[in-house]
Amino acid sequence: MYNRDILADGFNFIDSTLREGEQFRGAHFTIDDKLEIAQLLDRFGVEYMELSTPVASPESARAIRALARMPRRFKLLTHIRANMEDAKLAVDCGVDGADVYIGTSRYMREYSHGKSLDEVIRIGQEIIAFLKSQGVETRFSTEDTFRSNFADVMTVYRAIDLAGVDRVGVADTVGIADPLATYNLISNLRDVVSCDIEFHGHNDSSCAVANAFCALQAGATHIDTTVLGIGERNGITPMGALIGRLYASDQKLVAKYDLPLLAEIERLVAAKLGIVIPFNTPITGEVAFHHKAGVHTKAVLLNPTTYEAIDPQDFGMSRMIDVAHRLVGRNAIRDRALGLGIHLPEEALKQVTARVKSLADDQPITVADVDRMLYDMPIAVED
Ligand code: HCA
Ligand code: CU
């Protein structure tokens, strides 16, 4: 096993908020919503955006045409079934690329499209030839890759690569892959095809971020993400969390993105969906930079890196030192007091700390309770 140099090799985000994300429960994006989300993601720096197939509905086709016309840096893709009608309509809508998909697992072949492997390859070759003749970037993915026969998918990928596809896609459709399985599959594929490799991973068993990261280490060039990870069921790799994972490995990996926009993008999409950003979302969740225990806060006040892998400032976020609880330490109390312009001798700080602990032992308390104790100290001197 080897780790590819992700920084040197480069990678691309394919934002699928307006495709996979449209499959999220209750998602209903108007064309204006789509334009607003796309503009923000464009400023953030995503390299691609994928939209629902134009075949889905007339409004879906109109949305693709509208995004095709907007000034943007990202490449516009649409996600289509492996058939010629869909491919023709996609081209007509003015996309830069088409993400073609077809199932290769026994389940898909028996219960979905009912085609043999040879037919899958033949259809793929035909569509790729057509899309290429139209100057459209083409990706071909095997839906449910991880439950497909390994030799079968490799046969399909090899044939599709030889047909001149720009990118093959690996899809963990039901979220069963783990990081090692992802790494193994993609690194094997890396030796089989010469085109780019895309990874699309669902989060049913909580591995979507780790799998996406391992896919990059194994040689994937493109990763599908959505804002907040929205998608079918509990969704796919969330963009923000993958940004966090990459940043934690090497900040230079994400230097190409406008990181302070992340929170704004998530707030926008959450508002459109009528949901809140989950409290434990990496980087943007309300507790992402919340420090509580005395041992932690003491060290964080001296050097935040002690207990932070990510610097909140790089994302326009702020850190929170929590003082209103029984685990509080004197350093945190001192910091709070100084923040209020109250300078207390160490002995007084010790007393306040003991009082906070004692009160918090009986009941949950608030910062206002702590502040009152600080203000009540007789020796407090106002700045
Ligand atoms: C779907 C399937 C898909 C496709 C992924 C891909 C999946 O929702 O229609 O095109 O690579 O998870 O398999 O999202
Ligand atoms: Cu999917």
XYZ file of C-alpha atoms and ligand atoms in Angstrom:
398
model
C 0.000 0.000 0.000
C 1.243 3.457 -0.791
C -0.030 6.977 -0.305
C -0.181 9.113 -3.367
C 0.843 12.726 -3.020
C -2.611 14.330 -3.095
C -1.147 17.828 -3.161
C 1.132 17.186 -6.108
C -1.465 15.186 -8.028
C -4.308 17.628 -7.362
C -7.982 16.797 -6.991
C -11.389 18.222 -7.823
C -14.615 18.560 -5.918
C -17.760 17.690 -7.818
C -20.472 19.412 -5.859
C -23.680 17.414 -6.196
C -25.896 19.494 -3.898
C -28.162 20.200 -6.854
C -28.313 16.532 -7.942
C -27.685 14.035 -5.135
C -28.748 16.802 -2.733
C -32.013 17.244 -4.598
C -32.732 13.630 -3.663
C -32.631 14.590 0.030
C -35.940 14.354 1.881
C -37.958 17.501 1.367
C -35.397 19.248 -0.864
C -37.077 21.549 -3.342
C -34.781 24.041 -5.013
C -36.242 26.631 -7.379
C -34.129 27.850 -10.286
C -33.336 30.983 -8.286
C -32.287 28.817 -5.327
C -30.046 26.815 -7.624
C -28.450 29.935 -9.055
C -27.891 31.391 -5.578
C -26.297 28.178 -4.284
C -24.205 27.795 -7.440
C -22.920 31.373 -7.245
C -21.718 30.857 -3.681
C -20.121 27.508 -4.472
C -18.461 29.102 -7.486
C -16.950 31.771 -5.254
C -15.878 29.061 -2.819
C -14.024 27.407 -5.686
C -15.628 24.032 -6.357
C -14.326 22.780 -9.661
C -17.558 21.128 -10.853
C -21.275 21.224 -10.126
C -23.576 18.365 -11.002
C -27.289 18.936 -11.633
C -30.203 16.523 -11.844
C -30.890 15.072 -15.256
C -32.836 17.289 -17.667
C -35.083 14.284 -18.249
C -36.394 14.509 -14.665
C -38.783 17.405 -15.411
C -39.076 20.497 -17.621
C -38.004 22.704 -14.693
C -34.893 20.529 -14.207
C -33.922 21.137 -17.835
C -34.585 24.888 -17.461
C -32.351 24.963 -14.361
C -29.459 23.401 -16.290
C -29.873 25.909 -19.104
C -29.931 28.774 -16.578
C -26.751 27.581 -14.861
C -25.092 27.003 -18.234
C -25.599 30.719 -18.984
C -24.400 32.113 -15.643
C -20.857 33.522 -15.401
C -18.897 30.852 -13.557
C -15.571 29.119 -13.180
C -16.889 25.627 -12.348
C -17.711 23.094 -15.045
C -21.387 22.253 -15.273
C -22.360 18.593 -15.309
C -25.593 16.716 -15.428
C -26.230 13.211 -14.179
C -27.815 10.965 -16.777
C -28.829 7.367 -17.278
C -26.899 5.403 -19.857
C -29.158 6.037 -22.813
C -28.918 8.121 -25.938
C -32.046 10.244 -25.392
C -30.727 11.453 -22.056
C -27.298 12.161 -23.553
C -28.799 14.184 -26.419
C -30.931 16.304 -24.122
C -27.937 16.912 -21.832
C -25.899 18.233 -24.756
C -28.803 20.381 -25.873
C -28.969 21.991 -22.415
C -25.412 23.297 -22.802
C -23.543 21.335 -20.123
C -19.756 21.023 -20.089
C -19.933 17.407 -19.077
C -22.211 14.434 -18.501
C -22.006 11.982 -15.635
C -23.369 8.754 -17.073
C -24.209 5.907 -14.703
C -25.418 2.339 -14.905
C -25.700 -0.447 -12.337
C -23.291 -3.373 -12.483
C -24.236 -5.261 -9.311
C -26.328 -8.420 -9.527
C -29.175 -6.498 -7.822
C -29.115 -3.747 -10.433
C -28.694 -6.116 -13.346
C -31.545 -8.338 -12.165
C -33.976 -5.835 -10.656
C -33.155 -2.490 -12.293
C -32.147 -2.403 -15.958
C -31.810 -6.152 -16.701
C -28.818 -5.801 -19.062
C -25.826 -8.125 -19.464
C -22.268 -6.935 -18.925
C -21.594 -6.909 -22.669
C -24.660 -4.747 -23.232
C -23.548 -2.369 -20.477
C -20.180 -1.971 -22.220
C -21.719 -1.562 -25.681
C -24.153 1.122 -24.485
C -21.324 2.873 -22.662
C -19.118 2.925 -25.752
C -21.934 4.321 -27.869
C -22.750 7.132 -25.459
C -19.126 8.047 -24.887
C -18.551 8.251 -28.651
C -21.584 10.521 -29.013
C -20.729 12.818 -26.092
C -17.129 13.134 -27.213
C -18.257 14.018 -30.727
C -20.200 16.877 -29.128
C -17.155 18.081 -27.187
C -18.727 17.160 -23.846
C -16.576 15.846 -20.979
C -17.740 12.349 -20.121
C -17.765 10.275 -17.005
C -19.040 6.708 -16.792
C -19.790 5.163 -13.415
C -20.891 1.762 -12.262
C -23.649 2.233 -9.713
C -23.290 0.033 -6.605
C -19.659 -0.711 -7.450
C -18.833 -2.282 -4.104
C -21.537 -4.946 -4.398
C -20.591 -5.713 -7.980
C -18.329 -8.557 -8.961
C -14.790 -7.150 -8.852
C -13.686 -8.748 -12.136
C -16.887 -7.542 -13.830
C -16.423 -3.899 -12.864
C -12.770 -3.942 -13.843
C -13.763 -5.371 -17.243
C -16.290 -2.564 -17.673
C -13.831 0.141 -16.564
C -11.081 -1.155 -18.873
C -13.398 -1.196 -21.897
C -14.810 2.230 -21.070
C -11.332 3.688 -20.605
C -10.322 2.336 -24.005
C -13.443 3.947 -25.466
C -11.889 7.284 -24.498
C -13.914 8.297 -21.456
C -12.532 11.256 -19.456
C -13.356 9.753 -16.093
C -14.687 6.573 -14.563
C -16.792 6.699 -11.420
C -16.790 4.399 -8.405
C -20.044 4.572 -6.453
C -20.670 3.287 -2.955
C -24.395 3.523 -3.536
C -25.580 1.934 -0.299
C -22.752 3.130 1.960
C -21.254 -0.253 2.756
C -17.628 0.426 1.827
C -14.972 0.982 4.487
C -11.761 2.986 4.026
C -9.576 -0.059 3.377
C -11.997 -1.520 0.823
C -12.191 1.886 -0.867
C -8.440 2.216 -0.913
C -8.014 -1.282 -2.359
C -10.616 -0.890 -5.064
C -9.405 2.508 -6.229
C -5.723 1.585 -6.181
C -6.486 -1.533 -8.245
C -8.521 0.582 -10.629
C -5.668 3.105 -10.822
C -3.553 0.334 -12.385
C -6.300 -0.638 -14.843
C -7.350 2.699 -16.349
C -5.422 5.730 -17.505
C -8.352 8.186 -17.277
C -9.389 10.168 -14.201
C -11.217 8.435 -11.322
C -14.204 9.797 -9.403
C -15.481 8.530 -6.051
C -19.079 8.887 -4.844
C -19.728 7.558 -1.343
C -22.887 7.332 0.738
C -22.807 7.742 4.483
C -25.103 4.948 5.727
C -22.366 3.481 7.914
C -20.598 6.785 8.660
C -17.569 6.177 6.445
C -18.260 8.645 3.636
C -15.580 11.170 4.608
C -12.937 8.557 5.454
C -13.702 6.669 2.261
C -13.431 9.809 0.141
C -10.092 10.633 1.740
C -8.788 7.099 1.159
C -10.013 7.279 -2.424
C -7.820 10.354 -2.902
C -4.866 8.612 -1.285
C -5.371 5.680 -3.636
C -5.427 7.833 -6.751
C -8.946 9.212 -7.229
C -8.912 12.601 -8.929
C -12.515 13.711 -8.337
C -14.694 13.460 -5.220
C -18.454 13.915 -5.101
C -19.650 16.003 -2.181
C -22.742 17.920 -1.185
C -23.238 20.822 1.178
C -23.923 19.312 4.625
C -23.761 15.876 2.988
C -27.380 15.933 1.847
C -28.588 13.189 -0.483
C -30.650 10.004 -0.621
C -31.241 8.593 2.885
C -28.589 10.177 5.158
C -26.586 11.405 2.189
C -23.017 11.374 0.902
C -19.622 12.879 1.781
C -20.238 16.356 3.248
C -18.023 18.979 1.627
C -17.220 20.755 4.902
C -16.160 17.591 6.699
C -13.945 16.517 3.807
C -12.413 19.992 3.780
C -11.686 19.476 7.491
C -10.132 16.073 6.837
C -7.910 17.454 4.062
C -6.949 20.524 6.113
C -5.972 18.297 9.031
C -3.588 16.418 6.732
C -2.108 19.478 5.097
C -3.575 22.967 5.054
C -2.097 23.539 1.610
C -4.540 20.975 0.208
C -7.481 23.309 0.734
C -5.716 26.622 0.165
C -7.372 26.822 -3.255
C -10.820 27.246 -1.672
C -12.332 30.371 -0.094
C -12.664 28.734 3.328
C -14.499 31.524 5.216
C -17.404 31.036 2.792
C -18.041 27.502 4.039
C -20.308 28.528 6.918
C -22.274 30.902 4.679
C -22.835 28.177 2.076
C -24.053 25.734 4.711
C -26.356 28.321 6.275
C -27.824 29.129 2.869
C -28.518 25.491 1.998
C -29.824 24.712 5.496
C -32.207 27.676 5.267
C -33.486 26.544 1.866
C -34.144 23.099 3.335
C -35.634 24.357 6.588
C -33.082 22.435 8.659
C -30.387 23.509 11.105
C -26.684 22.793 10.739
C -26.167 19.711 12.949
C -24.466 20.730 16.213
C -21.501 18.399 15.715
C -20.742 19.306 12.084
C -16.965 19.668 11.694
C -15.817 23.316 11.480
C -19.247 24.957 11.304
C -21.262 23.094 13.939
C -21.969 25.103 17.093
C -19.647 22.949 19.214
C -16.826 22.577 16.672
C -14.508 24.895 18.636
C -16.072 24.628 22.088
C -13.603 23.904 24.906
C -14.833 22.913 28.321
C -12.729 20.846 30.736
C -10.251 22.815 32.879
C -7.266 20.853 31.578
C -8.265 21.635 27.997
C -9.073 25.300 28.484
C -5.817 25.970 30.339
C -3.775 24.570 27.456
C -5.948 26.130 24.745
C -5.566 29.558 26.333
C -1.799 29.136 26.187
C -1.728 27.564 22.735
C -4.946 26.550 20.930
C -3.122 23.976 18.813
C -2.870 21.799 21.926
C -6.485 20.774 21.472
C -7.333 21.969 17.969
C -6.462 20.330 14.653
C -8.171 23.140 12.796
C -7.739 26.872 13.353
C -11.248 28.369 13.512
C -9.938 31.703 12.211
C -9.063 30.146 8.859
C -12.793 29.557 8.413
C -13.981 32.817 9.951
C -15.226 30.897 12.998
C -14.432 31.593 16.645
C -13.425 29.457 19.533
C -15.487 29.246 22.716
C -14.092 28.752 26.203
C -16.924 27.474 28.385
C -16.808 28.618 32.025
C -20.297 27.798 33.282
C -19.956 24.250 34.590
C -18.388 22.155 37.326
C -15.360 21.104 35.235
C -14.154 24.696 34.966
C -10.565 25.656 35.818
C -9.040 28.820 37.203
C -7.378 29.765 33.927
C -10.697 29.829 32.140
C -12.203 31.946 34.912
C -9.248 34.346 34.694
C -9.728 34.576 30.938
C -13.432 35.306 31.365
C -12.717 37.948 34.001
C -10.128 39.662 31.792
C -12.632 39.591 28.946
C -14.956 41.569 31.202
C -12.183 43.969 32.194
C -11.981 42.512 35.696
C -8.494 41.970 37.127
C -8.473 39.654 40.146
C -5.627 38.301 42.237
C -5.054 34.535 42.041
C -6.620 33.958 45.442
C -9.846 35.645 44.338
C -9.867 33.649 41.102
C -9.534 30.477 43.150
C -12.540 31.496 45.225
C -14.695 32.245 42.200
C -13.665 28.941 40.610
C -14.665 27.069 43.774
C -18.000 28.930 43.906
C -18.745 28.180 40.277
C -18.016 24.488 40.850
C -20.147 24.373 43.938
C -23.116 26.123 42.324
C -22.769 24.037 39.137
C -22.735 20.883 41.244
C -26.302 21.633 42.317
C -27.755 22.805 39.013
C -26.884 23.765 35.440
C -25.612 27.356 35.400
C -25.100 30.034 32.768
C -22.279 32.408 31.852
C -24.371 35.190 33.386
C -24.136 33.373 36.759
C -20.354 33.240 36.449
C -20.172 36.889 35.409
C -22.260 37.912 38.388
C -19.836 36.125 40.738
C -16.927 37.894 39.090
C -18.582 41.305 39.350
C -19.494 40.601 42.977
C -15.890 40.099 44.028
C -15.042 43.018 46.301
C -11.533 43.426 45.041
C -12.573 43.592 41.405
C -11.124 46.600 39.621
C -12.906 47.859 36.527
C -10.701 48.889 33.600
C -28.463 7.616 -7.808
C -27.243 6.774 -7.794
C -25.927 7.352 -7.411
C -25.068 7.566 -8.626
C -23.642 7.853 -8.371
C -22.797 8.053 -9.596
C -25.297 6.329 -6.463
O -28.798 8.254 -6.806
O -29.140 7.631 -8.811
O -23.307 8.493 -10.615
O -21.599 7.763 -9.524
O -25.138 6.604 -5.287
O -25.014 5.242 -6.956
O -26.079 8.571 -6.705
Cu -25.585 8.593 -4.693
